[in-house]
């Protein structure tokens, strides 16, 4: 009794305030009961406060730490919860719920192996514990998903990795490592908004997370925002100087930016050969950067078009739209190359794609022009028949007719086989038909504009090529064909 009074006197000396109230033995338990009540009402913040008061009064009680660990888990504060759960089993190694909560925290944070050890200990203490049995299975499942994801990442099967990480995160919702791996694979799949969302969530909780900074940079890099991407890579390397992926990505981004800019400069200066070489070198830097490579292919296609290598230009633009099927500029460039090579069906297809995406007046006009050229291409090309340019003068058309009419006149081929005679007669008729249209300003205008020539009495099936020939060269007696050797004839005026 004297010893008890002595301890009380000592406490009064330490706490001289008149408000001091000695702690009663059941007060800590009372705080725990109040914490339980708030926990039942899902008011976890208040529950946490009361469990903390109980721990402060009685720091050697394992169940108080276990209860606060459960509350912290409900608040999503798994690292703090893990500390409390570990303390609870240090105080009482036979505390089954403490081992279960420790395992659950390990699993939620992605440490499935440590979780298995905790659940195994719980099963040693209570081998029939259904929760421990199920959680042990869950932890093993997470380890299996990790193993499969690692192999699939090496195979670059990023969709499978995302699937495995989604399954693993069902059991490990607080694992940043799983989230980062998922985000990186989403970026590799071109699902940039999803990847950025995951990385941004982590950065809100931990602004110094180098992996999340790397993924944010990776998304920007793949979206062709290279300058901003470099900033994130540099920041990631400040946080983790040995971050290998950030180091490689930063180096690639800087090299790609420099090569592309040098190529653009050479193009503007008219040095197309150098521009071609620089764009080609840039394309070899990182095959995974789809958007930037699509632009590089289109740029190189433009260079090829300038060099009149139209087939190569078409191939480059095709590669660009394979990488990015929304790339309007590549479709427009390819369509123009198709127009220049008279592949009008393909040009119409590309312009239709462009107009469906961007319904502008300019795109509408380009489509109409291509459709007109396609319509015109389905008819006989009178310019080709005469062998003249579409801008040929009246004199050039007459000279061309003279040459072709004499070349294909039936009399000149009277000694040839029936098959050759028939073919030459057909060509002679086409030459006359072409001259009839192109030598008449009104008909030529209608023909050039793509209008039907059969309208307004211009039926081309009713004319006589011989009459045109006679009208051009004069009366039948004023010329004749004479042989100058086997199968050779020349025209002689009378």
Short mmCIF file of C-alpha atoms in Angstrom, two decimals:
data_model
loop_
_atom_site.label_atom_id
_atom_site.label_comp_id
_atom_site.label_asym_id
_atom_site.label_seq_id
_atom_site.Cartn_x
_atom_site.Cartn_y
_atom_site.Cartn_z
CA UNK A 1 0.00 0.00 0.00
CA UNK A 2 2.84 2.37 0.91
CA UNK A 3 4.57 1.44 -2.42
CA UNK A 4 1.35 2.23 -4.37
CA UNK A 5 1.05 5.65 -2.71
CA UNK A 6 4.67 6.32 -3.56
CA UNK A 7 4.06 5.61 -7.26
CA UNK A 8 0.99 7.91 -7.23
CA UNK A 9 3.00 10.66 -5.52
CA UNK A 10 5.71 10.31 -8.16
CA UNK A 11 3.16 10.67 -10.97
CA UNK A 12 1.70 13.80 -9.33
CA UNK A 13 5.20 15.28 -9.31
CA UNK A 14 5.57 14.50 -13.03
CA UNK A 15 2.09 15.86 -13.81
CA UNK A 16 1.45 18.67 -11.28
CA UNK A 17 -1.65 19.92 -13.07
CA UNK A 18 -4.76 19.80 -10.93
CA UNK A 19 -6.61 18.28 -13.91
CA UNK A 20 -4.60 15.03 -13.82
CA UNK A 21 -6.75 11.94 -13.46
CA UNK A 22 -5.13 8.60 -12.75
CA UNK A 23 -5.70 5.95 -15.47
CA UNK A 24 -8.14 3.26 -14.55
CA UNK A 25 -7.46 -0.35 -15.70
CA UNK A 26 -10.62 -0.63 -17.82
CA UNK A 27 -10.25 2.68 -19.64
CA UNK A 28 -8.13 1.30 -22.53
CA UNK A 29 -10.70 -1.44 -23.03
CA UNK A 30 -13.41 1.21 -23.11
CA UNK A 31 -11.60 3.03 -25.92
CA UNK A 32 -11.33 -0.25 -27.81
CA UNK A 33 -15.08 -0.86 -27.43
CA UNK A 34 -15.81 2.64 -28.74
CA UNK A 35 -13.47 1.96 -31.64
CA UNK A 36 -15.37 -1.25 -32.36
CA UNK A 37 -18.66 0.66 -32.41
CA UNK A 38 -17.34 3.19 -34.91
CA UNK A 39 -15.83 0.38 -36.99
CA UNK A 40 -19.25 -1.34 -37.13
CA UNK A 41 -20.76 1.95 -38.36
CA UNK A 42 -17.95 2.15 -41.00
CA UNK A 43 -16.67 5.37 -39.48
CA UNK A 44 -13.09 4.18 -39.82
CA UNK A 45 -11.42 7.50 -39.03
CA UNK A 46 -13.06 7.68 -35.60
CA UNK A 47 -12.43 3.98 -35.06
CA UNK A 48 -8.75 4.62 -35.80
CA UNK A 49 -8.65 7.46 -33.25
CA UNK A 50 -10.11 5.31 -30.45
CA UNK A 51 -7.91 2.32 -31.21
CA UNK A 52 -4.93 4.67 -31.07
CA UNK A 53 -6.04 5.90 -27.63
CA UNK A 54 -6.31 2.32 -26.47
CA UNK A 55 -2.79 1.57 -27.75
CA UNK A 56 -1.40 4.68 -26.08
CA UNK A 57 -2.81 3.47 -22.74
CA UNK A 58 -1.84 -0.14 -23.23
CA UNK A 59 0.95 -0.49 -25.84
CA UNK A 60 1.54 -4.18 -25.12
CA UNK A 61 -1.93 -5.39 -26.13
CA UNK A 62 -1.78 -7.34 -29.43
CA UNK A 63 -5.52 -7.12 -30.16
CA UNK A 64 -5.48 -3.30 -30.11
CA UNK A 65 -2.81 -3.26 -32.85
CA UNK A 66 -4.78 -5.91 -34.73
CA UNK A 67 -7.94 -3.81 -34.61
CA UNK A 68 -6.15 -0.68 -35.74
CA UNK A 69 -4.55 -2.67 -38.56
CA UNK A 70 -8.04 -3.76 -39.71
CA UNK A 71 -9.18 -0.12 -39.65
CA UNK A 72 -6.17 1.08 -41.62
CA UNK A 73 -6.83 -1.63 -44.20
CA UNK A 74 -10.38 -0.34 -44.63
CA UNK A 75 -8.91 3.15 -45.15
CA UNK A 76 -6.58 1.76 -47.82
CA UNK A 77 -3.48 2.57 -45.75
CA UNK A 78 -1.92 -0.86 -46.16
CA UNK A 79 1.69 0.01 -45.33
CA UNK A 80 0.67 1.46 -41.95
CA UNK A 81 -1.67 -1.45 -41.44
CA UNK A 82 1.18 -3.88 -42.10
CA UNK A 83 3.24 -2.25 -39.35
CA UNK A 84 0.41 -2.64 -36.85
CA UNK A 85 -0.28 -6.24 -37.89
CA UNK A 86 3.40 -7.15 -37.55
CA UNK A 87 3.51 -5.53 -34.12
CA UNK A 88 0.45 -7.51 -33.05
CA UNK A 89 2.09 -10.86 -33.88
CA UNK A 90 5.39 -9.77 -32.32
CA UNK A 91 3.47 -9.24 -29.08
CA UNK A 92 1.53 -12.49 -29.50
CA UNK A 93 2.75 -15.04 -32.05
CA UNK A 94 -0.39 -17.13 -31.47
CA UNK A 95 -2.66 -14.26 -32.59
CA UNK A 96 -4.29 -15.86 -35.67
CA UNK A 97 -6.13 -12.76 -36.83
CA UNK A 98 -2.89 -10.83 -36.55
CA UNK A 99 -1.17 -13.25 -38.94
CA UNK A 100 -4.16 -13.09 -41.30
CA UNK A 101 -4.04 -9.30 -41.37
CA UNK A 102 -0.29 -9.29 -41.85
CA UNK A 103 -0.71 -11.67 -44.80
CA UNK A 104 -3.55 -9.63 -46.24
CA UNK A 105 -1.45 -6.45 -46.08
CA UNK A 106 1.51 -8.18 -47.75
CA UNK A 107 -0.80 -9.49 -50.47
CA UNK A 108 -2.50 -6.12 -51.02
CA UNK A 109 0.93 -4.54 -51.44
CA UNK A 110 1.97 -7.22 -53.93
CA UNK A 111 4.34 -9.28 -51.78
CA UNK A 112 2.67 -12.63 -52.38
CA UNK A 113 5.57 -14.71 -51.05
CA UNK A 114 5.55 -12.94 -47.66
CA UNK A 115 1.76 -13.25 -47.64
CA UNK A 116 2.05 -17.02 -48.08
CA UNK A 117 4.32 -17.23 -45.02
CA UNK A 118 1.81 -15.31 -42.91
CA UNK A 119 -1.11 -17.46 -44.05
CA UNK A 120 0.91 -20.63 -43.47
CA UNK A 121 1.57 -19.55 -39.87
CA UNK A 122 -2.16 -18.88 -39.40
CA UNK A 123 -2.89 -22.38 -40.69
CA UNK A 124 -0.32 -23.87 -38.33
CA UNK A 125 -2.23 -22.28 -35.46
CA UNK A 126 -5.66 -23.13 -36.90
CA UNK A 127 -5.49 -25.64 -39.76
CA UNK A 128 -9.25 -25.45 -40.35
CA UNK A 129 -9.33 -21.67 -40.74
CA UNK A 130 -11.31 -21.15 -44.02
CA UNK A 131 -10.10 -17.56 -44.50
CA UNK A 132 -6.46 -18.57 -44.18
CA UNK A 133 -6.99 -21.42 -46.65
CA UNK A 134 -8.60 -19.11 -49.24
CA UNK A 135 -6.08 -16.31 -48.81
CA UNK A 136 -3.22 -18.81 -49.18
CA UNK A 137 -4.73 -19.87 -52.54
CA UNK A 138 -5.09 -16.21 -53.56
CA UNK A 139 -1.44 -15.50 -52.75
CA UNK A 140 -0.31 -18.46 -54.83
CA UNK A 141 -2.53 -17.33 -57.69
CA UNK A 142 -0.87 -13.88 -57.60
CA UNK A 143 2.59 -15.47 -57.75
CA UNK A 144 1.46 -17.47 -60.79
CA UNK A 145 0.11 -14.33 -62.52
CA UNK A 146 3.44 -12.59 -61.85
CA UNK A 147 5.34 -15.48 -63.40
CA UNK A 148 3.14 -15.58 -66.53
CA UNK A 149 3.26 -11.78 -66.91
CA UNK A 150 7.06 -11.80 -66.75
CA UNK A 151 7.27 -14.37 -69.58
CA UNK A 152 4.63 -12.58 -71.67
CA UNK A 153 6.44 -9.26 -71.29
CA UNK A 154 9.60 -10.85 -72.68
CA UNK A 155 7.51 -12.11 -75.63
CA UNK A 156 6.06 -8.58 -76.03
CA UNK A 157 2.57 -10.01 -75.61
CA UNK A 158 1.41 -6.89 -73.78
CA UNK A 159 -2.28 -7.73 -73.86
CA UNK A 160 -1.64 -10.88 -71.85
CA UNK A 161 0.45 -8.94 -69.35
CA UNK A 162 -2.40 -6.44 -68.85
CA UNK A 163 -4.80 -9.37 -68.33
CA UNK A 164 -2.51 -10.97 -65.73
CA UNK A 165 -1.98 -7.69 -63.89
CA UNK A 166 -5.72 -7.01 -63.79
CA UNK A 167 -6.24 -10.43 -62.19
CA UNK A 168 -3.37 -9.90 -59.75
CA UNK A 169 -4.62 -6.44 -58.78
CA UNK A 170 -7.94 -7.95 -57.70
CA UNK A 171 -5.98 -9.42 -54.78
CA UNK A 172 -3.24 -6.77 -54.59
CA UNK A 173 -5.05 -3.44 -55.13
CA UNK A 174 -2.29 -1.37 -53.47
CA UNK A 175 0.62 -2.82 -55.43
CA UNK A 176 2.32 0.00 -57.33
CA UNK A 177 4.61 -2.47 -59.10
CA UNK A 178 1.68 -4.29 -60.71
CA UNK A 179 0.03 -1.01 -61.65
CA UNK A 180 3.21 0.32 -63.25
CA UNK A 181 3.70 -2.85 -65.28
CA UNK A 182 0.10 -2.66 -66.45
CA UNK A 183 0.47 1.03 -67.34
CA UNK A 184 3.69 0.40 -69.28
CA UNK A 185 2.00 -2.33 -71.31
CA UNK A 186 -1.04 -0.13 -71.96
CA UNK A 187 1.36 2.48 -73.34
CA UNK A 188 3.00 -0.13 -75.57
CA UNK A 189 -0.48 -1.04 -76.84
CA UNK A 190 -1.24 2.60 -77.68
CA UNK A 191 -3.84 2.93 -74.92
CA UNK A 192 -2.26 6.14 -73.69
CA UNK A 193 -5.15 7.71 -71.70
CA UNK A 194 -5.51 4.53 -69.61
CA UNK A 195 -1.78 4.30 -69.04
CA UNK A 196 -1.52 7.96 -68.05
CA UNK A 197 -4.45 7.59 -65.66
CA UNK A 198 -2.75 4.73 -63.79
CA UNK A 199 0.60 6.57 -63.61
CA UNK A 200 -1.05 9.82 -62.51
CA UNK A 201 -2.92 8.05 -59.68
CA UNK A 202 0.39 6.74 -58.35
CA UNK A 203 2.08 10.15 -58.69
CA UNK A 204 -0.72 11.76 -56.68
CA UNK A 205 0.20 9.45 -53.81
CA UNK A 206 3.96 9.52 -54.43
CA UNK A 207 5.27 12.34 -56.61
CA UNK A 208 8.79 10.90 -56.50
CA UNK A 209 7.89 7.49 -57.94
CA UNK A 210 10.45 7.08 -60.75
CA UNK A 211 8.54 4.26 -62.45
CA UNK A 212 5.35 6.34 -62.67
CA UNK A 213 7.34 9.32 -63.99
CA UNK A 214 8.86 7.03 -66.63
CA UNK A 215 5.42 5.77 -67.74
CA UNK A 216 4.06 9.33 -67.97
CA UNK A 217 7.04 10.21 -70.15
CA UNK A 218 6.57 7.08 -72.22
CA UNK A 219 2.97 8.02 -73.02
CA UNK A 220 3.99 11.51 -74.11
CA UNK A 221 6.87 10.06 -76.14
CA UNK A 222 4.57 7.68 -78.00
CA UNK A 223 2.08 10.51 -78.60
CA UNK A 224 4.87 12.45 -80.36
CA UNK A 225 5.15 15.02 -77.54
CA UNK A 226 8.86 14.32 -77.39
CA UNK A 227 10.05 17.49 -75.67
CA UNK A 228 7.65 17.02 -72.73
CA UNK A 229 8.51 13.32 -72.61
CA UNK A 230 12.20 14.12 -72.14
CA UNK A 231 11.33 16.28 -69.13
CA UNK A 232 9.61 13.34 -67.42
CA UNK A 233 12.46 10.95 -68.27
CA UNK A 234 14.99 13.40 -66.82
CA UNK A 235 12.88 13.76 -63.67
CA UNK A 236 12.65 9.97 -63.33
CA UNK A 237 16.43 9.72 -63.63
CA UNK A 238 16.86 12.33 -60.90
CA UNK A 239 14.78 10.12 -58.59
CA UNK A 240 16.49 6.91 -59.73
CA UNK A 241 19.76 7.53 -61.63
CA UNK A 242 20.06 3.81 -62.48
CA UNK A 243 16.56 3.57 -64.05
CA UNK A 244 17.57 1.67 -67.19
CA UNK A 245 14.29 2.05 -69.10
CA UNK A 246 14.10 5.80 -68.47
CA UNK A 247 17.72 6.14 -69.58
CA UNK A 248 17.12 4.29 -72.88
CA UNK A 249 13.85 6.13 -73.55
CA UNK A 250 15.47 9.51 -72.85
CA UNK A 251 18.34 8.74 -75.22
CA UNK A 252 15.96 7.56 -77.97
CA UNK A 253 13.69 10.58 -77.54
CA UNK A 254 16.56 13.05 -77.86
CA UNK A 255 18.00 11.25 -80.90
CA UNK A 256 14.61 11.02 -82.60
CA UNK A 257 13.87 14.69 -82.02
CA UNK A 258 17.26 15.73 -83.40
CA UNK A 259 17.06 13.55 -86.55
CA UNK A 260 13.51 14.64 -87.33
CA UNK A 261 14.35 18.32 -86.94
CA UNK A 262 17.46 17.93 -89.10
CA UNK A 263 15.37 16.18 -91.77
CA UNK A 264 12.79 18.97 -91.70
CA UNK A 265 15.53 21.57 -92.04
CA UNK A 266 17.09 19.79 -95.03
CA UNK A 267 13.67 19.52 -96.68
CA UNK A 268 12.96 23.24 -96.26
CA UNK A 269 16.34 24.01 -97.79
CA UNK A 270 15.49 21.86 -100.80
CA UNK A 271 18.15 19.25 -100.02
CA UNK A 272 15.80 16.32 -100.62
CA UNK A 273 18.50 13.65 -100.80
CA UNK A 274 19.82 14.58 -97.35
CA UNK A 275 16.27 14.87 -95.97
CA UNK A 276 15.54 11.35 -97.23
CA UNK A 277 18.65 9.98 -95.50
CA UNK A 278 17.87 11.74 -92.20
CA UNK A 279 14.25 10.56 -92.14
CA UNK A 280 15.43 7.02 -92.89
CA UNK A 281 17.93 7.16 -90.01
CA UNK A 282 15.22 8.48 -87.69
CA UNK A 283 12.94 5.57 -88.61
CA UNK A 284 15.62 3.15 -87.39
CA UNK A 285 15.83 4.62 -83.86
CA UNK A 286 12.71 3.17 -82.22
CA UNK A 287 10.23 0.94 -84.07
CA UNK A 288 7.86 1.12 -81.09
CA UNK A 289 7.19 4.85 -81.50
CA UNK A 290 4.25 4.45 -83.84
CA UNK A 291 2.98 8.03 -84.11
CA UNK A 292 6.38 9.62 -84.66
CA UNK A 293 7.32 6.93 -87.18
CA UNK A 294 4.05 7.48 -89.04
CA UNK A 295 5.00 11.16 -89.44
CA UNK A 296 8.51 10.21 -90.51
CA UNK A 297 7.15 7.87 -93.19
CA UNK A 298 4.83 10.62 -94.43
CA UNK A 299 7.68 13.14 -94.45
CA UNK A 300 9.85 10.73 -96.40
CA UNK A 301 6.93 10.13 -98.77
CA UNK A 302 6.77 13.87 -99.40
CA UNK A 303 10.50 13.84 -100.19
CA UNK A 304 10.01 10.95 -102.64
CA UNK A 305 7.17 12.85 -104.28
CA UNK A 306 9.46 15.85 -104.72
CA UNK A 307 12.05 13.52 -106.27
CA UNK A 308 9.27 12.15 -108.56
CA UNK A 309 9.70 8.69 -107.05
CA UNK A 310 5.96 8.34 -106.85
CA UNK A 311 5.78 4.59 -106.25
CA UNK A 312 8.17 4.96 -103.32
CA UNK A 313 6.12 7.90 -102.04
CA UNK A 314 2.96 5.77 -102.16
CA UNK A 315 4.71 2.97 -100.26
CA UNK A 316 5.89 5.38 -97.54
CA UNK A 317 2.42 6.86 -97.13
CA UNK A 318 0.95 3.37 -96.97
CA UNK A 319 3.37 2.52 -94.15
CA UNK A 320 2.31 5.73 -92.39
CA UNK A 321 -1.40 4.88 -92.43
CA UNK A 322 -0.67 1.30 -91.35
CA UNK A 323 0.88 2.76 -88.22
CA UNK A 324 -1.79 5.44 -87.76
CA UNK A 325 -5.02 4.92 -89.70
CA UNK A 326 -6.28 8.36 -88.60
CA UNK A 327 -3.36 10.23 -90.19
CA UNK A 328 -5.12 12.56 -92.65
CA UNK A 329 -1.94 14.12 -94.03
CA UNK A 330 -0.65 10.69 -95.14
CA UNK A 331 -3.92 9.88 -96.92
CA UNK A 332 -3.84 13.23 -98.71
CA UNK A 333 -0.23 12.78 -99.79
CA UNK A 334 -0.88 9.25 -101.05
CA UNK A 335 -4.05 10.35 -102.86
CA UNK A 336 -2.12 13.04 -104.72
CA UNK A 337 0.51 10.48 -105.73
CA UNK A 338 -2.27 8.20 -106.96
CA UNK A 339 -3.65 11.11 -109.00
CA UNK A 340 -0.20 11.81 -110.46
CA UNK A 341 0.17 8.16 -111.47
CA UNK A 342 -3.42 8.04 -112.83
CA UNK A 343 -4.55 5.48 -110.24
CA UNK A 344 -7.88 7.21 -109.86
CA UNK A 345 -9.78 4.40 -108.11
CA UNK A 346 -7.22 4.45 -105.30
CA UNK A 347 -7.20 8.25 -105.18
CA UNK A 348 -11.00 8.34 -104.81
CA UNK A 349 -10.80 5.77 -102.01
CA UNK A 350 -8.30 7.89 -100.07
CA UNK A 351 -10.16 11.16 -100.61
CA UNK A 352 -13.39 9.49 -99.47
CA UNK A 353 -11.62 8.40 -96.27
CA UNK A 354 -10.38 11.95 -95.72
CA UNK A 355 -13.77 13.54 -96.40
CA UNK A 356 -15.55 11.12 -94.05
CA UNK A 357 -13.14 12.18 -91.30
CA UNK A 358 -12.97 15.91 -92.04
CA UNK A 359 -15.86 17.29 -94.07
CA UNK A 360 -14.22 20.50 -95.30
CA UNK A 361 -14.86 22.32 -98.59
CA UNK A 362 -11.29 21.67 -99.65
CA UNK A 363 -11.57 17.92 -99.07
CA UNK A 364 -14.92 17.83 -100.84
CA UNK A 365 -13.40 19.51 -103.89
CA UNK A 366 -10.43 17.13 -103.93
CA UNK A 367 -12.84 14.19 -103.85
CA UNK A 368 -14.93 15.66 -106.69
CA UNK A 369 -11.81 16.20 -108.79
CA UNK A 370 -10.69 12.62 -108.25
CA UNK A 371 -14.15 11.28 -109.07
CA UNK A 372 -14.17 13.34 -112.27
CA UNK A 373 -10.76 12.03 -113.31
CA UNK A 374 -11.91 8.50 -112.54
CA UNK A 375 -14.99 9.01 -114.73
CA UNK A 376 -12.84 10.43 -117.50
CA UNK A 377 -10.39 7.54 -117.23
CA UNK A 378 -13.18 5.08 -117.98
CA UNK A 379 -13.59 6.66 -121.44
CA UNK A 380 -11.16 6.61 -124.33
CA UNK A 381 -8.19 8.87 -123.73
CA UNK A 382 -8.13 10.88 -126.95
CA UNK A 383 -4.93 12.64 -125.93
CA UNK A 384 -3.16 9.32 -125.54
CA UNK A 385 -4.59 8.07 -128.86
CA UNK A 386 -3.07 11.06 -130.66
CA UNK A 387 0.04 10.99 -128.48
CA UNK A 388 -0.24 14.60 -127.31
CA UNK A 389 -0.28 16.36 -123.96
CA UNK A 390 -3.57 17.56 -122.47
CA UNK A 391 -2.42 21.14 -122.99
CA UNK A 392 -1.55 20.58 -126.67
CA UNK A 393 -2.22 23.47 -129.08
CA UNK A 394 -4.44 23.26 -132.18
CA UNK A 395 -1.39 22.92 -134.44
CA UNK A 396 0.07 20.15 -132.28
CA UNK A 397 -3.24 18.26 -132.46
CA UNK A 398 -3.28 18.57 -136.27
CA UNK A 399 0.31 17.39 -136.62
CA UNK A 400 -0.36 14.46 -134.33
CA UNK A 401 -3.44 13.48 -136.32
CA UNK A 402 -1.51 13.65 -139.60
CA UNK A 403 1.18 11.34 -138.23
CA UNK A 404 -1.16 8.80 -136.61
CA UNK A 405 -3.70 8.73 -139.44
CA UNK A 406 -1.00 7.92 -141.99
CA UNK A 407 0.51 5.35 -139.63
CA UNK A 408 -2.76 3.42 -139.18
CA UNK A 409 -4.50 3.98 -142.57
CA UNK A 410 -5.95 0.62 -143.79
CA UNK A 411 -4.39 1.01 -147.27
CA UNK A 412 -0.97 1.05 -145.69
CA UNK A 413 -1.56 -2.38 -144.20
CA UNK A 414 -3.35 -4.04 -147.14
CA UNK A 415 -0.68 -6.72 -147.36
CA UNK A 416 -0.79 -7.62 -143.66
CA UNK A 417 -2.70 -10.49 -142.06
CA UNK A 418 -6.43 -10.17 -141.46
CA UNK A 419 -5.81 -9.79 -137.72
CA UNK A 420 -3.33 -6.93 -138.17
CA UNK A 421 -5.60 -5.24 -140.73
CA UNK A 422 -8.48 -5.37 -138.26
CA UNK A 423 -6.36 -3.89 -135.44
CA UNK A 424 -4.98 -1.09 -137.64
CA UNK A 425 -8.45 -0.27 -138.92
CA UNK A 426 -9.64 0.06 -135.31
CA UNK A 427 -6.74 2.39 -134.47
CA UNK A 428 -7.37 4.43 -137.61
CA UNK A 429 -10.96 4.92 -136.55
CA UNK A 430 -9.93 5.93 -132.98
CA UNK A 431 -7.45 8.47 -134.38
CA UNK A 432 -10.20 10.03 -136.46
CA UNK A 433 -12.55 10.02 -133.48
CA UNK A 434 -9.93 11.70 -131.29
CA UNK A 435 -9.23 14.38 -133.90
CA UNK A 436 -12.96 15.06 -134.34
CA UNK A 437 -13.30 15.80 -130.62
CA UNK A 438 -10.06 17.63 -129.90
CA UNK A 439 -10.11 19.82 -133.00
CA UNK A 440 -13.60 21.13 -132.16
CA UNK A 441 -13.42 23.68 -129.28
CA UNK A 442 -16.96 22.95 -128.07
CA UNK A 443 -16.53 19.18 -128.09
CA UNK A 444 -13.08 19.45 -126.57
CA UNK A 445 -14.42 21.55 -123.69
CA UNK A 446 -17.17 19.04 -122.99
CA UNK A 447 -14.68 16.17 -123.17
CA UNK A 448 -12.19 17.89 -120.83
CA UNK A 449 -14.92 18.64 -118.28
CA UNK A 450 -15.98 15.00 -118.20
CA UNK A 451 -19.40 15.53 -119.79
CA UNK A 452 -21.02 12.85 -121.92
CA UNK A 453 -20.33 13.43 -125.61
CA UNK A 454 -23.38 11.46 -126.76
CA UNK A 455 -25.57 14.33 -125.54
CA UNK A 456 -26.72 17.02 -127.93
CA UNK A 457 -26.23 14.85 -131.03
CA UNK A 458 -22.53 14.10 -130.46
CA UNK A 459 -22.88 10.35 -130.94
CA UNK A 460 -19.41 9.10 -131.72
CA UNK A 461 -20.66 5.88 -133.24
CA UNK A 462 -22.08 7.60 -136.33
CA UNK A 463 -18.99 9.22 -137.89
CA UNK A 464 -16.80 7.89 -140.75
CA UNK A 465 -13.02 7.96 -140.18
CA UNK A 466 -12.39 7.91 -143.94
CA UNK A 467 -14.42 11.08 -144.43
CA UNK A 468 -12.36 12.83 -141.74
CA UNK A 469 -9.17 11.65 -143.42
CA UNK A 470 -10.35 12.90 -146.82
CA UNK A 471 -11.45 16.20 -145.37
CA UNK A 472 -8.05 16.66 -143.75
CA UNK A 473 -5.85 15.54 -146.68
CA UNK A 474 -8.04 16.50 -149.65
CA UNK A 475 -9.70 14.45 -152.46
CA UNK A 476 -8.92 10.75 -152.87
CA UNK A 477 -6.93 11.36 -156.03
CA UNK A 478 -4.48 13.65 -154.33
CA UNK A 479 -2.65 10.87 -152.43
CA UNK A 480 -1.66 7.23 -152.64
CA UNK A 481 0.25 4.60 -150.60
CA UNK A 482 3.24 2.92 -152.32
CA UNK A 483 5.50 0.18 -151.03
CA UNK A 484 9.10 1.10 -150.22
CA UNK A 485 10.04 -2.42 -149.15
CA UNK A 486 8.43 -5.53 -147.73
CA UNK A 487 5.64 -4.40 -145.45
CA UNK A 488 6.72 -0.75 -145.64
CA UNK A 489 4.67 2.03 -147.26
CA UNK A 490 4.93 5.78 -147.63
CA UNK A 491 2.34 8.43 -148.35
CA UNK A 492 2.74 10.33 -151.61
CA UNK A 493 0.80 13.44 -152.61
CA UNK A 494 -0.36 13.71 -156.25
#
